GROMACS .gro file of C-alpha atoms in nm:
model
  258
    1MET     CA    1   0.000   0.000   0.000
    2ARG     CA    2   0.286   0.224   0.091
    3ASN     CA    3   0.458   0.148  -0.238
    4LYS     CA    4   0.147   0.247  -0.428
    5SER     CA    5   0.130   0.578  -0.243
    6VAL     CA    6   0.494   0.650  -0.322
    7LEU     CA    7   0.436   0.560  -0.685
    8LEU     CA    8   0.130   0.791  -0.702
    9VAL     CA    9   0.325   1.079  -0.552
   10ALA     CA   10   0.608   1.020  -0.795
   11ILE     CA   11   0.374   1.015  -1.093
   12THR     CA   12   0.201   1.334  -0.972
   13SER     CA   13   0.536   1.507  -0.930
   14VAL     CA   14   0.646   1.406  -1.279
   15LEU     CA   15   0.322   1.535  -1.432
   16ALA     CA   16   0.350   1.863  -1.244
   17SER     CA   17   0.708   1.902  -1.363
   18LEU     CA   18   0.605   1.837  -1.722
   19ILE     CA   19   0.328   2.096  -1.699
   20CYS     CA   20   0.574   2.355  -1.564
   21ILE     CA   21   0.827   2.275  -1.836
   22VAL     CA   22   0.564   2.305  -2.112
   23GLY     CA   23   0.438   2.636  -1.967
   24LEU     CA   24   0.789   2.772  -1.939
   25GLY     CA   25   0.860   2.665  -2.297
   26ILE     CA   26   0.554   2.847  -2.429
   27THR     CA   27   0.645   3.158  -2.233
   28LEU     CA   28   1.003   3.159  -2.359
   29PHE     CA   29   0.889   3.099  -2.717
   30ASP     CA   30   0.656   3.397  -2.704
   31TYR     CA   31   0.923   3.611  -2.545
   32PHE     CA   32   1.204   3.534  -2.789
   33ASP     CA   33   0.976   3.522  -3.092
   34THR     CA   34   0.845   3.879  -3.041
   35PRO     CA   35   1.138   4.067  -3.211
   36SER     CA   36   1.090   3.866  -3.531
   37LYS     CA   37   0.738   4.003  -3.567
   38PRO     CA   38   0.688   4.344  -3.732
   39ILE     CA   39   0.625   4.614  -3.475
   40LYS     CA   40   0.358   4.862  -3.566
   41LYS     CA   41   0.463   5.217  -3.486
   42GLU     CA   42   0.212   5.496  -3.459
   43VAL     CA   43   0.328   5.788  -3.671
   44VAL     CA   44   0.250   6.121  -3.510
   45ASN     CA   45   0.233   6.418  -3.748
   46THR     CA   46   0.415   6.706  -3.584
   47GLU     CA   47   0.351   6.945  -3.876
   48PRO     CA   48   0.120   7.234  -3.782
   49LYS     CA   49  -0.217   7.188  -3.947
   50LYS     CA   50  -0.370   7.476  -4.136
   51ASP     CA   51  -0.718   7.568  -4.035
   52LYS     CA   52  -0.928   7.491  -4.344
   53ASP     CA   53  -1.202   7.718  -4.216
   54ARG     CA   54  -0.968   8.017  -4.191
   55VAL     CA   55  -0.824   8.225  -4.477
   56GLN     CA   56  -0.515   8.431  -4.401
   57ILE     CA   57  -0.477   8.739  -4.623
   58VAL     CA   58  -0.151   8.935  -4.625
   59ALA     CA   59  -0.137   9.271  -4.808
   60LEU     CA   60   0.196   9.424  -4.910
   61GLY     CA   61   0.289   9.742  -5.091
   62ASP     CA   62   0.247  10.117  -5.098
   63SER     CA   63  -0.017  10.375  -5.007
   64LEU     CA   64  -0.283  10.200  -5.218
   65THR     CA   65  -0.250   9.898  -4.992
   66ARG     CA   66  -0.252  10.131  -4.691
   67GLY     CA   67  -0.574  10.294  -4.819
   68THR     CA   68  -0.458  10.657  -4.849
   69GLY     CA   69  -0.742  10.871  -4.983
   70ASP     CA   70  -1.026  10.659  -4.849
   71LEU     CA   71  -1.230  10.851  -4.594
   72GLU     CA   72  -1.327  10.521  -4.431
   73GLY     CA   73  -0.960  10.426  -4.396
   74LYS     CA   74  -1.024  10.082  -4.544
   75GLY     CA   75  -0.876  10.111  -4.893
   76TYR     CA   76  -0.924   9.840  -5.152
   77VAL     CA   77  -0.795   9.578  -4.907
   78GLY     CA   78  -1.063   9.656  -4.650
   79TYR     CA   79  -1.343   9.664  -4.906
   80LEU     CA   80  -1.214   9.342  -5.057
   81VAL     CA   81  -1.234   9.161  -4.725
   82THR     CA   82  -1.590   9.288  -4.676
   83GLN     CA   83  -1.690   9.158  -5.019
   84LEU     CA   84  -1.522   8.822  -4.962
   85GLU     CA   85  -1.702   8.781  -4.629
   86GLU     CA   86  -2.028   8.794  -4.823
   87LYS     CA   87  -1.909   8.509  -5.046
   88THR     CA   88  -1.794   8.262  -4.783
   89GLU     CA   89  -1.862   8.133  -4.435
   90ARG     CA   90  -1.491   8.085  -4.372
   91LYS     CA   91  -1.320   8.317  -4.127
   92LEU     CA   92  -1.099   8.581  -4.292
   93ALA     CA   93  -0.788   8.711  -4.114
   94LEU     CA   94  -0.609   9.017  -4.254
   95SER     CA   95  -0.259   9.151  -4.205
   96ASN     CA   96  -0.209   9.484  -4.385
   97LEU     CA   97   0.164   9.558  -4.415
   98GLY     CA   98   0.134   9.845  -4.662
   99ILE     CA   99   0.359  10.148  -4.621
  100LYS     CA  100   0.281  10.488  -4.766
  101GLY     CA  101   0.539  10.602  -5.023
  102LEU     CA  102   0.696  10.256  -5.058
  103ARG     CA  103   0.899  10.188  -5.373
  104SER     CA  104   0.990   9.855  -5.526
  105GLU     CA  105   1.348   9.847  -5.394
  106GLN     CA  106   1.212   9.900  -5.043
  107LEU     CA  107   0.959   9.620  -5.084
  108VAL     CA  108   1.244   9.390  -5.188
  109LYS     CA  109   1.404   9.456  -4.848
  110GLN     CA  110   1.076   9.429  -4.658
  111VAL     CA  111   0.987   9.081  -4.786
  112LYS     CA  112   1.324   8.955  -4.663
  113GLN     CA  113   1.255   9.055  -4.302
  114GLU     CA  114   1.198   8.756  -4.074
  115GLU     CA  115   0.863   8.873  -3.936
  116ILE     CA  116   0.732   8.949  -4.286
  117LYS     CA  117   0.852   8.608  -4.406
  118ARG     CA  118   0.668   8.443  -4.117
  119GLN     CA  119   0.343   8.612  -4.213
  120VAL     CA  120   0.392   8.537  -4.582
  121GLU     CA  121   0.457   8.171  -4.501
  122ASN     CA  122   0.118   8.142  -4.329
  123ALA     CA  123  -0.074   8.332  -4.598
  124ASP     CA  124  -0.340   8.182  -4.824
  125ILE     CA  125  -0.376   8.502  -5.028
  126LEU     CA  126  -0.113   8.770  -5.097
  127LEU     CA  127  -0.213   9.114  -5.226
  128ILE     CA  128   0.044   9.356  -5.370
  129THR     CA  129   0.046   9.714  -5.500
  130ILE     CA  130   0.382   9.859  -5.600
  131GLY     CA  131   0.531  10.064  -5.882
  132GLY     CA  132   0.336  10.389  -5.875
  133ASN     CA  133   0.599  10.564  -5.665
  134ASP     CA  134   0.876  10.427  -5.887
  135LEU     CA  135   0.712  10.569  -6.198
  136PHE     CA  136   0.563  10.900  -6.086
  137ARG     CA  137   0.809  10.977  -5.799
  138GLY     CA  138   0.567  11.207  -5.622
  139GLY     CA  139   0.483  11.392  -5.946
  140GLU     CA  140   0.845  11.454  -6.046
  141GLY     CA  141   0.822  11.186  -6.312
  142LEU     CA  142   0.565  11.388  -6.504
  143ALA     CA  143   0.833  11.637  -6.608
  144ASP     CA  144   0.987  11.383  -6.845
  145MET     CA  145   0.790  11.077  -6.948
  146SER     CA  146   1.005  10.996  -7.249
  147SER     CA  147   1.102  10.632  -7.286
  148GLY     CA  148   1.472  10.720  -7.283
  149SER     CA  149   1.471  10.883  -6.943
  150LEU     CA  150   1.244  10.616  -6.794
  151GLN     CA  151   1.435  10.318  -6.929
  152PRO     CA  152   1.680  10.280  -6.637
  153ILE     CA  153   1.400  10.336  -6.384
  154GLU     CA  154   1.177  10.080  -6.552
  155SER     CA  155   1.465   9.832  -6.575
  156ALA     CA  156   1.534   9.863  -6.202
  157TYR     CA  157   1.163   9.826  -6.127
  158THR     CA  158   1.126   9.505  -6.330
  159GLN     CA  159   1.431   9.355  -6.159
  160ASN     CA  160   1.289   9.445  -5.820
  161LEU     CA  161   0.951   9.295  -5.907
  162GLN     CA  162   1.120   8.975  -6.018
  163ALA     CA  163   1.310   8.966  -5.689
  164ILE     CA  164   0.990   9.027  -5.488
  165PHE     CA  165   0.803   8.739  -5.650
  166THR     CA  166   1.106   8.511  -5.621
  167GLU     CA  167   1.137   8.579  -5.248
  168LEU     CA  168   0.764   8.533  -5.186
  169ARG     CA  169   0.759   8.203  -5.372
  170SER     CA  170   1.066   8.077  -5.188
  171VAL     CA  171   0.877   8.129  -4.863
  172ASN     CA  172   0.528   8.024  -4.976
  173LYS     CA  173   0.481   7.815  -5.289
  174GLU     CA  174   0.103   7.771  -5.263
  175ALA     CA  175  -0.054   8.105  -5.174
  176GLU     CA  176  -0.244   8.287  -5.447
  177ILE     CA  177  -0.076   8.617  -5.534
  178PHE     CA  178  -0.277   8.906  -5.677
  179PHE     CA  179  -0.065   9.188  -5.814
  180ILE     CA  180  -0.265   9.507  -5.868
  181GLY     CA  181  -0.170   9.698  -6.183
  182LEU     CA  182  -0.132  10.074  -6.225
  183TYR     CA  183  -0.394  10.323  -6.340
  184ASN     CA  184  -0.315  10.669  -6.482
  185PRO     CA  185  -0.430  10.943  -6.243
  186PHE     CA  186  -0.310  11.208  -6.490
  187ILE     CA  187  -0.515  11.088  -6.784
  188ASP     CA  188  -0.695  11.421  -6.825
  189LEU     CA  189  -0.377  11.633  -6.849
  190GLU     CA  190  -0.222  11.764  -7.172
  191ASN     CA  191   0.032  11.481  -7.198
  192ALA     CA  192  -0.232  11.216  -7.121
  193ALA     CA  193  -0.146  11.013  -7.431
  194GLU     CA  194   0.220  10.994  -7.330
  195THR     CA  195   0.158  10.908  -6.965
  196SER     CA  196  -0.102  10.647  -7.058
  197LYS     CA  197   0.142  10.485  -7.300
  198VAL     CA  198   0.404  10.462  -7.027
  199VAL     CA  199   0.160  10.321  -6.769
  200ARG     CA  200   0.039  10.058  -7.017
  201ALA     CA  201   0.398   9.957  -7.088
  202TRP     CA  202   0.472   9.920  -6.716
  203ASN     CA  203   0.158   9.716  -6.672
  204TYR     CA  204   0.252   9.492  -6.964
  205ASN     CA  205   0.595   9.421  -6.814
  206SER     CA  206   0.441   9.360  -6.472
  207ALA     CA  207   0.191   9.117  -6.622
  208GLU     CA  208   0.467   8.930  -6.805
  209ILE     CA  209   0.672   8.895  -6.488
  210SER     CA  210   0.366   8.782  -6.292
  211ALA     CA  211   0.295   8.516  -6.554
  212GLY     CA  212   0.633   8.359  -6.482
  213PHE     CA  213   0.527   8.256  -6.131
  214PRO     CA  214   0.264   7.994  -6.039
  215ASN     CA  215  -0.068   8.102  -5.890
  216THR     CA  216   0.018   8.465  -5.956
  217VAL     CA  217  -0.246   8.688  -6.115
  218PHE     CA  218  -0.198   9.036  -6.259
  219VAL     CA  219  -0.509   9.246  -6.191
  220PRO     CA  220  -0.558   9.537  -6.436
  221THR     CA  221  -0.705   9.864  -6.308
  222PHE     CA  222  -0.620  10.102  -6.593
  223ASP     CA  223  -0.961  10.062  -6.757
  224LEU     CA  224  -1.147  10.127  -6.430
  225PHE     CA  225  -1.020  10.486  -6.414
  226GLN     CA  226  -0.975  10.555  -6.785
  227LEU     CA  227  -1.306  10.721  -6.873
  228ASN     CA  228  -1.400  10.899  -6.549
  229VAL     CA  229  -1.075  10.932  -6.360
  230ASN     CA  230  -1.174  11.239  -6.157
  231ASP     CA  231  -1.485  11.063  -6.027
  232TYR     CA  232  -1.264  10.805  -5.858
  233LEU     CA  233  -0.973  11.014  -5.729
  234PHE     CA  234  -0.915  11.166  -5.387
  235SER     CA  235  -0.864  11.542  -5.356
  236ASP     CA  236  -0.487  11.496  -5.408
  237LYS     CA  237  -0.568  11.383  -5.764
  238PHE     CA  238  -0.343  11.082  -5.727
  239HIS     CA  239  -0.488  10.828  -5.484
  240PRO     CA  240  -0.828  10.666  -5.531
  241ASN     CA  241  -1.123  10.789  -5.328
  242THR     CA  242  -1.370  10.555  -5.161
  243GLU     CA  243  -1.546  10.479  -5.491
  244GLY     CA  244  -1.215  10.418  -5.664
  245TYR     CA  245  -1.100  10.173  -5.400
  246GLN     CA  246  -1.432   9.994  -5.415
  247LEU     CA  247  -1.388   9.949  -5.791
  248ILE     CA  248  -1.047   9.790  -5.737
  249ALA     CA  249  -1.184   9.569  -5.460
  250GLU     CA  250  -1.465   9.446  -5.684
  251ARG     CA  251  -1.217   9.360  -5.959
  252VAL     CA  252  -0.995   9.161  -5.724
  253ALA     CA  253  -1.289   8.991  -5.547
  254SER     CA  254  -1.420   8.863  -5.881
  255LEU     CA  255  -1.095   8.668  -5.923
  256ILE     CA  256  -1.085   8.504  -5.581
  257THR     CA  257  -1.255   8.172  -5.514
  258LEU     CA  258  -1.292   8.060  -5.152
   0.00000   0.00000   0.00000
């Protein structure tokens, strides 16, 4: 009887040992087999996401961008935003960086400033007015509008415009750029034919340069002021008045799809 008990204990011990060995084997197999299995890694996108419901507009340029001559102080940029708000439910954010009296060589320097580059980088729409101060030089340019005297000035302007677009596109390749062309505020003076010819030539060159960059649109304004220029000019006979700015805003708004 005692022998049977010893035998039963021995058999039980052997079975228990076998169970432990099998369990240990399974555990070790799972442990050492894990590295051979592909490990799924969760990729976290650290890139800042643009708010699809928000449109960032950045305006650059001279006194036309600043809105000089508009009694409301909005200028074409302000009226444009108002018109765009009527076309979309998206939130519009505006940064107006216009500087009165700015010339093209100064805008070249401005767009290279770190803070300006930061704002340009985040922009969905870029608006630009430049060139009027280069051409008319505060009225001094009217004294001699011959092509010979203007040639070096126009050459410098076109180089500056090329540099401006190049810098903007190096910072932001996707934003839509709208470059506002020149009108002739002196179209009712004696040398109207000569000044208009010069303005059209500058606009043509500006349009050609604009066409060399993606998503860049030249916006003509010459025709808006051509027939009734005095109806749309401020008392200084150079800058647009409220109605003139609204005309420009309507022209630009018609080209923007949100």
